GROMACS .gro file of C-alpha atoms in nm:
model
  272
    1MET     CA    1   5.563  13.928  35.688
    2THR     CA    2   5.517  14.044  35.341
    3ALA     CA    3   5.184  13.880  35.166
    4LYS     CA    4   5.224  13.639  34.959
    5GLU     CA    5   5.181  13.688  34.574
    6ILE     CA    6   4.850  13.557  34.465
    7THR     CA    7   4.905  13.305  34.198
    8GLY     CA    8   4.674  13.078  33.938
    9LYS     CA    9   4.771  12.819  34.240
   10SER     CA   10   4.622  13.034  34.516
   11ARG     CA   11   4.293  12.870  34.686
   12VAL     CA   12   4.045  13.142  34.762
   13TYR     CA   13   3.815  13.187  35.097
   14ALA     CA   14   3.470  13.413  34.953
   15HIS     CA   15   3.301  13.567  35.269
   16LEU     CA   16   2.924  13.648  35.215
   17ALA     CA   17   2.751  13.881  35.345
   18HIS     CA   18   2.504  14.200  35.295
   19PRO     CA   19   2.602  14.474  35.331
   20SER     CA   20   2.935  14.360  35.311
   21ALA     CA   21   3.103  14.742  35.505
   22HIS     CA   22   3.107  14.569  35.826
   23VAL     CA   23   3.323  14.246  35.726
   24ARG     CA   24   3.633  14.208  35.922
   25ALA     CA   25   3.702  13.853  35.849
   26THR     CA   26   3.891  13.916  35.510
   27GLN     CA   27   4.175  14.110  35.667
   28THR     CA   28   4.153  13.863  35.981
   29PHE     CA   29   4.176  13.547  35.739
   30ASN     CA   30   4.436  13.700  35.512
   31ARG     CA   31   4.653  13.813  35.848
   32ALA     CA   32   4.615  13.443  35.926
   33PHE     CA   33   4.683  13.286  35.608
   34ARG     CA   34   5.000  13.483  35.623
   35GLU     CA   35   5.124  13.361  35.948
   36ARG     CA   36   5.049  13.016  35.879
   37GLN     CA   37   5.193  13.034  35.533
   38ILE     CA   38   4.886  12.935  35.350
   39ASP     CA   39   4.869  13.017  34.980
   40ALA     CA   40   4.481  13.149  35.019
   41VAL     CA   41   4.324  13.466  34.979
   42ALA     CA   42   3.996  13.604  35.165
   43VAL     CA   43   3.756  13.796  34.960
   44SER     CA   44   3.443  13.994  35.085
   45ILE     CA   45   3.105  13.900  34.835
   46ASP     CA   46   2.837  14.147  34.909
   47VAL     CA   47   2.522  13.963  34.812
   48ALA     CA   48   2.166  14.037  34.883
   49PRO     CA   49   1.925  13.799  35.061
   50ALA     CA   50   1.715  13.718  34.704
   51ASP     CA   51   2.057  13.632  34.515
   52MET     CA   52   2.247  13.452  34.761
   53PRO     CA   53   2.115  13.086  34.637
   54SER     CA   54   2.138  13.119  34.248
   55LEU     CA   55   2.540  13.294  34.341
   56VAL     CA   56   2.629  13.023  34.597
   57ARG     CA   57   2.508  12.722  34.356
   58GLY     CA   58   2.696  12.899  34.051
   59LEU     CA   59   3.041  12.854  34.284
   60ARG     CA   60   3.034  12.489  34.286
   61GLY     CA   61   3.233  12.502  33.949
   62TRP     CA   62   3.513  12.732  34.089
   63ARG     CA   63   3.778  12.471  34.115
   64ASN     CA   64   4.015  12.641  34.353
   65LEU     CA   65   3.758  12.774  34.574
   66ALA     CA   66   3.849  12.623  34.925
   67GLY     CA   67   3.525  12.759  35.042
   68MET     CA   68   3.299  13.006  35.200
   69GLY     CA   69   3.259  13.189  35.513
   70VAL     CA   70   2.904  13.357  35.598
   71THR     CA   71   2.737  13.633  35.799
   72MET     CA   72   2.459  13.807  35.853
   73PRO     CA   73   2.180  13.760  35.714
   74HIS     CA   74   2.258  13.476  35.500
   75LYS     CA   75   2.373  13.209  35.777
   76GLY     CA   76   2.014  13.042  35.827
   77PRO     CA   77   1.901  13.048  35.485
   78ILE     CA   78   2.248  12.895  35.322
   79ALA     CA   79   2.194  12.603  35.497
   80ALA     CA   80   1.894  12.496  35.293
   81VAL     CA   81   2.162  12.570  34.967
   82CYS     CA   82   2.430  12.317  35.106
   83ASP     CA   83   2.458  11.950  34.975
   84GLU     CA   84   2.533  11.844  35.365
   85VAL     CA   85   2.555  12.020  35.657
   86VAL     CA   86   2.749  11.845  35.910
   87GLY     CA   87   2.828  11.861  36.321
   88ARG     CA   88   2.642  12.116  36.531
   89GLY     CA   89   2.551  12.317  36.247
   90ARG     CA   90   2.288  12.042  36.115
   91LEU     CA   91   2.128  12.098  36.469
   92ILE     CA   92   2.105  12.450  36.471
   93GLY     CA   93   1.980  12.521  36.132
   94ALA     CA   94   2.272  12.752  36.036
   95VAL     CA   95   2.621  12.786  35.872
   96ASN     CA   96   2.878  13.015  35.885
   97ALA     CA   97   3.153  12.798  35.717
   98ILE     CA   98   3.101  12.610  35.364
   99ARG     CA   99   3.392  12.382  35.204
  100ARG     CA  100   3.389  12.302  34.874
  101GLU     CA  101   3.485  11.945  34.775
  102PRO     CA  102   3.670  11.875  34.456
  103ASP     CA  103   3.340  11.747  34.306
  104GLY     CA  104   3.176  12.064  34.358
  105LYS     CA  105   2.982  11.956  34.651
  106LEU     CA  106   2.900  12.226  34.919
  107VAL     CA  107   2.947  12.084  35.271
  108GLY     CA  108   2.840  12.364  35.538
  109ALA     CA  109   2.961  12.377  35.928
  110ASN     CA  110   2.870  12.608  36.210
  111THR     CA  111   3.174  12.748  36.432
  112ASP     CA  112   3.060  13.054  36.565
  113GLY     CA  113   2.930  12.856  36.886
  114SER     CA  114   3.239  12.730  36.979
  115GLY     CA  115   3.465  13.062  36.924
  116PHE     CA  116   3.204  13.254  37.121
  117TRP     CA  117   3.250  13.039  37.371
  118ALA     CA  118   3.626  12.988  37.361
  119GLY     CA  119   3.670  13.380  37.328
  120LEU     CA  120   3.488  13.421  37.677
  121ARG     CA  121   3.719  13.178  37.798
  122GLN     CA  122   4.030  13.287  37.653
  123ALA     CA  123   3.912  13.658  37.843
  124GLY     CA  124   3.933  13.447  38.130
  125TYR     CA  125   3.525  13.442  38.217
  126ASP     CA  126   3.376  13.092  38.258
  127PRO     CA  127   2.980  13.097  38.160
  128THR     CA  128   2.954  12.772  38.312
  129GLY     CA  129   2.662  12.771  38.574
  130GLN     CA  130   2.625  13.161  38.525
  131ARG     CA  131   2.256  13.308  38.440
  132VAL     CA  132   2.230  13.411  38.086
  133LEU     CA  133   2.021  13.623  37.866
  134LEU     CA  134   2.060  13.572  37.512
  135VAL     CA  135   1.921  13.842  37.287
  136GLY     CA  136   1.879  13.722  36.950
  137VAL     CA  137   1.829  13.388  36.799
  138GLY     CA  138   1.912  13.433  36.450
  139GLY     CA  139   2.173  13.235  36.266
  140ALA     CA  140   2.437  13.336  36.504
  141GLY     CA  141   2.225  13.351  36.801
  142ARG     CA  142   2.123  12.986  36.789
  143ALA     CA  143   2.507  12.872  36.743
  144ILE     CA  144   2.580  13.058  37.103
  145ALA     CA  145   2.256  12.945  37.241
  146PHE     CA  146   2.361  12.586  37.181
  147ALA     CA  147   2.691  12.645  37.290
  148LEU     CA  148   2.587  12.784  37.578
  149ALA     CA  149   2.369  12.543  37.687
  150HIS     CA  150   2.589  12.234  37.604
  151GLY     CA  151   2.873  12.415  37.767
  152GLY     CA  152   2.711  12.406  38.123
  153VAL     CA  153   2.517  12.760  38.193
  154GLY     CA  154   2.292  12.727  38.494
  155GLU     CA  155   1.998  12.916  38.311
  156LEU     CA  156   1.964  13.055  37.956
  157ARG     CA  157   1.687  13.336  37.879
  158LEU     CA  158   1.619  13.389  37.525
  159ALA     CA  159   1.473  13.730  37.367
  160ASN     CA  160   1.385  13.734  37.031
  161ARG     CA  161   1.182  13.998  36.843
  162THR     CA  162   0.954  13.718  36.701
  163ALA     CA  163   0.899  13.525  36.978
  164ALA     CA  164   0.771  13.190  36.831
  165ARG     CA  165   1.112  13.174  36.705
  166ALA     CA  166   1.277  13.183  37.015
  167GLN     CA  167   1.008  12.933  37.202
  168GLU     CA  168   1.116  12.675  36.889
  169VAL     CA  169   1.514  12.744  36.966
  170ALA     CA  170   1.426  12.692  37.363
  171ALA     CA  171   1.245  12.365  37.278
  172ARG     CA  172   1.522  12.225  37.076
  173LEU     CA  173   1.761  12.300  37.350
  174ARG     CA  174   1.553  12.158  37.648
  175LYS     CA  175   1.592  11.804  37.543
  176PRO     CA  176   1.979  11.723  37.548
  177SER     CA  177   2.027  11.979  37.841
  178GLU     CA  178   1.983  11.983  38.239
  179HIS     CA  179   1.982  12.354  38.224
  180GLN     CA  180   1.672  12.579  38.291
  181THR     CA  181   1.539  12.784  37.934
  182SER     CA  182   1.302  13.033  37.950
  183VAL     CA  183   1.177  13.295  37.656
  184GLY     CA  184   1.070  13.637  37.754
  185PRO     CA  185   1.157  13.994  37.715
  186PRO     CA  186   1.529  14.161  37.682
  187ASP     CA  187   1.545  14.230  38.057
  188PRO     CA  188   1.892  14.170  38.188
  189THR     CA  189   1.776  14.150  38.561
  190GLY     CA  190   1.919  13.924  38.780
  191VAL     CA  191   2.170  13.734  38.492
  192ASP     CA  192   2.510  13.724  38.525
  193LEU     CA  193   2.616  13.741  38.154
  194VAL     CA  194   2.461  13.942  37.869
  195VAL     CA  195   2.474  13.835  37.510
  196ASN     CA  196   2.348  14.065  37.210
  197ALA     CA  197   2.344  13.869  36.897
  198THR     CA  198   2.110  14.089  36.702
  199PRO     CA  199   2.260  14.358  36.434
  200LEU     CA  200   2.146  14.657  36.666
  201GLY     CA  201   2.436  14.840  36.696
  202MET     CA  202   2.615  14.771  36.344
  203ARG     CA  203   2.452  15.116  36.221
  204GLU     CA  204   2.429  15.459  36.397
  205GLY     CA  205   2.090  15.560  36.531
  206ASP     CA  206   2.024  15.167  36.586
  207ASN     CA  207   1.792  15.108  36.894
  208LEU     CA  208   1.939  14.926  37.177
  209PRO     CA  209   1.872  14.527  37.164
  210LEU     CA  210   1.790  14.577  37.556
  211ASP     CA  211   1.676  14.826  37.857
  212VAL     CA  212   2.002  14.912  37.999
  213SER     CA  213   1.869  15.071  38.281
  214LYS     CA  214   1.877  14.743  38.438
  215LEU     CA  215   2.229  14.665  38.394
  216THR     CA  216   2.420  14.640  38.704
  217PRO     CA  217   2.794  14.645  38.789
  218GLY     CA  218   2.954  14.342  38.778
  219MET     CA  219   2.727  14.204  38.462
  220VAL     CA  220   2.917  14.067  38.164
  221VAL     CA  221   2.769  14.237  37.859
  222ALA     CA  222   2.934  14.079  37.517
  223GLU     CA  223   2.884  14.201  37.170
  224ILE     CA  224   2.923  13.970  36.865
  225ILE     CA  225   2.917  14.292  36.623
  226LEU     CA  226   3.264  14.370  36.454
  227ALA     CA  227   3.220  14.711  36.326
  228PRO     CA  228   3.190  14.924  36.520
  229GLU     CA  229   3.406  14.752  36.749
  230ARG     CA  230   3.261  14.964  37.034
  231THR     CA  231   2.887  14.964  36.972
  232ARG     CA  232   2.625  15.201  37.180
  233LEU     CA  233   2.532  14.878  37.396
  234VAL     CA  234   2.925  14.852  37.511
  235GLU     CA  235   2.923  15.232  37.595
  236GLU     CA  236   2.634  15.243  37.809
  237ALA     CA  237   2.712  14.901  37.981
  238GLU     CA  238   3.041  15.045  38.050
  239ARG     CA  239   2.908  15.343  38.199
  240ARG     CA  240   2.721  15.143  38.422
  241GLY     CA  241   3.009  14.944  38.564
  242CYS     CA  242   2.974  14.625  38.361
  243ARG     CA  243   3.275  14.442  38.223
  244VAL     CA  244   3.219  14.433  37.840
  245HIS     CA  245   3.387  14.145  37.586
  246LEU     CA  246   3.399  14.263  37.215
  247GLY     CA  247   3.298  14.104  36.906
  248LEU     CA  248   3.624  14.042  36.733
  249PRO     CA  249   3.715  13.723  36.984
  250MET     CA  250   3.445  13.543  36.840
  251LEU     CA  251   3.585  13.565  36.517
  252THR     CA  252   4.001  13.521  36.613
  253CYS     CA  253   3.873  13.203  36.846
  254GLN     CA  254   3.756  13.010  36.528
  255ILE     CA  255   4.022  13.073  36.273
  256ASP     CA  256   4.198  12.766  36.338
  257GLU     CA  257   3.895  12.545  36.324
  258VAL     CA  258   3.779  12.704  36.031
  259ILE     CA  259   4.095  12.643  35.808
  260THR     CA  260   4.099  12.306  35.958
  261PHE     CA  261   3.724  12.261  35.807
  262LEU     CA  262   3.817  12.426  35.470
  263ARG     CA  263   4.128  12.162  35.433
  264LEU     CA  264   4.348  12.483  35.379
  265ASP     CA  265   4.583  12.326  35.615
  266GLN     CA  266   4.679  12.036  35.374
  267PRO     CA  267   4.755  12.058  35.026
  268PRO     CA  268   4.505  12.084  34.754
  269ALA     CA  269   4.356  11.803  34.590
  270GLY     CA  270   4.590  11.708  34.295
  271ALA     CA  271   4.887  11.917  34.437
  272ASP     CA  272   5.244  11.708  34.395
   0.00000   0.00000   0.00000
């Protein structure tokens, strides 16, 4: 299907990142818009953390802005810029999708956790009752932690560079869930599923996020990094006989949810 011409009636989905070179959401969503015949275009905005709040507040007046997608490092801080955060995003304290209402109000939500869970299930892996090591509890990591906990994993181990942040997330997870949650080093010994929710692996020369010598055949090792598609962790895990799960399914499995949240599947306000 050829790309539809972008006109003055087209709605815009702006994707915020820093840096933006690793972003794959724009091409993924533009493909989805074409396939679903939605008159919208996704564009990438590279904005540094210090400039993000003022830029986002300024976008309130962009009348054909459907909303924004958000990736590292903005998912946590941008929640405070939203006028309202709904659903699990409020509990998590991180946002990856923002809808602009006709009056300029910005409403944030989080679809990362449901996208990650759906991606695993789509690949034929059910984490229910499994022992999981999650490395990294930033914006995406927190969303994944809540999805795993509420999805019914048997044991969830959290590892983070700042242990206090992991302790805070663990304390919030224990309240509504019956699973066992603990905080410790990024040691995959004895787990069924390992999830890297850190940015380690995006850049050449990055350290590994965990001790890969402790990976064993039969483990599932999951990434959330989109570019490069195959990180050093993925390569090391495969070398040790692990099954790997790449980062792209987490994005593709939340496309419909984001489109619905942004109301891009509905005519724009004021349309005939």
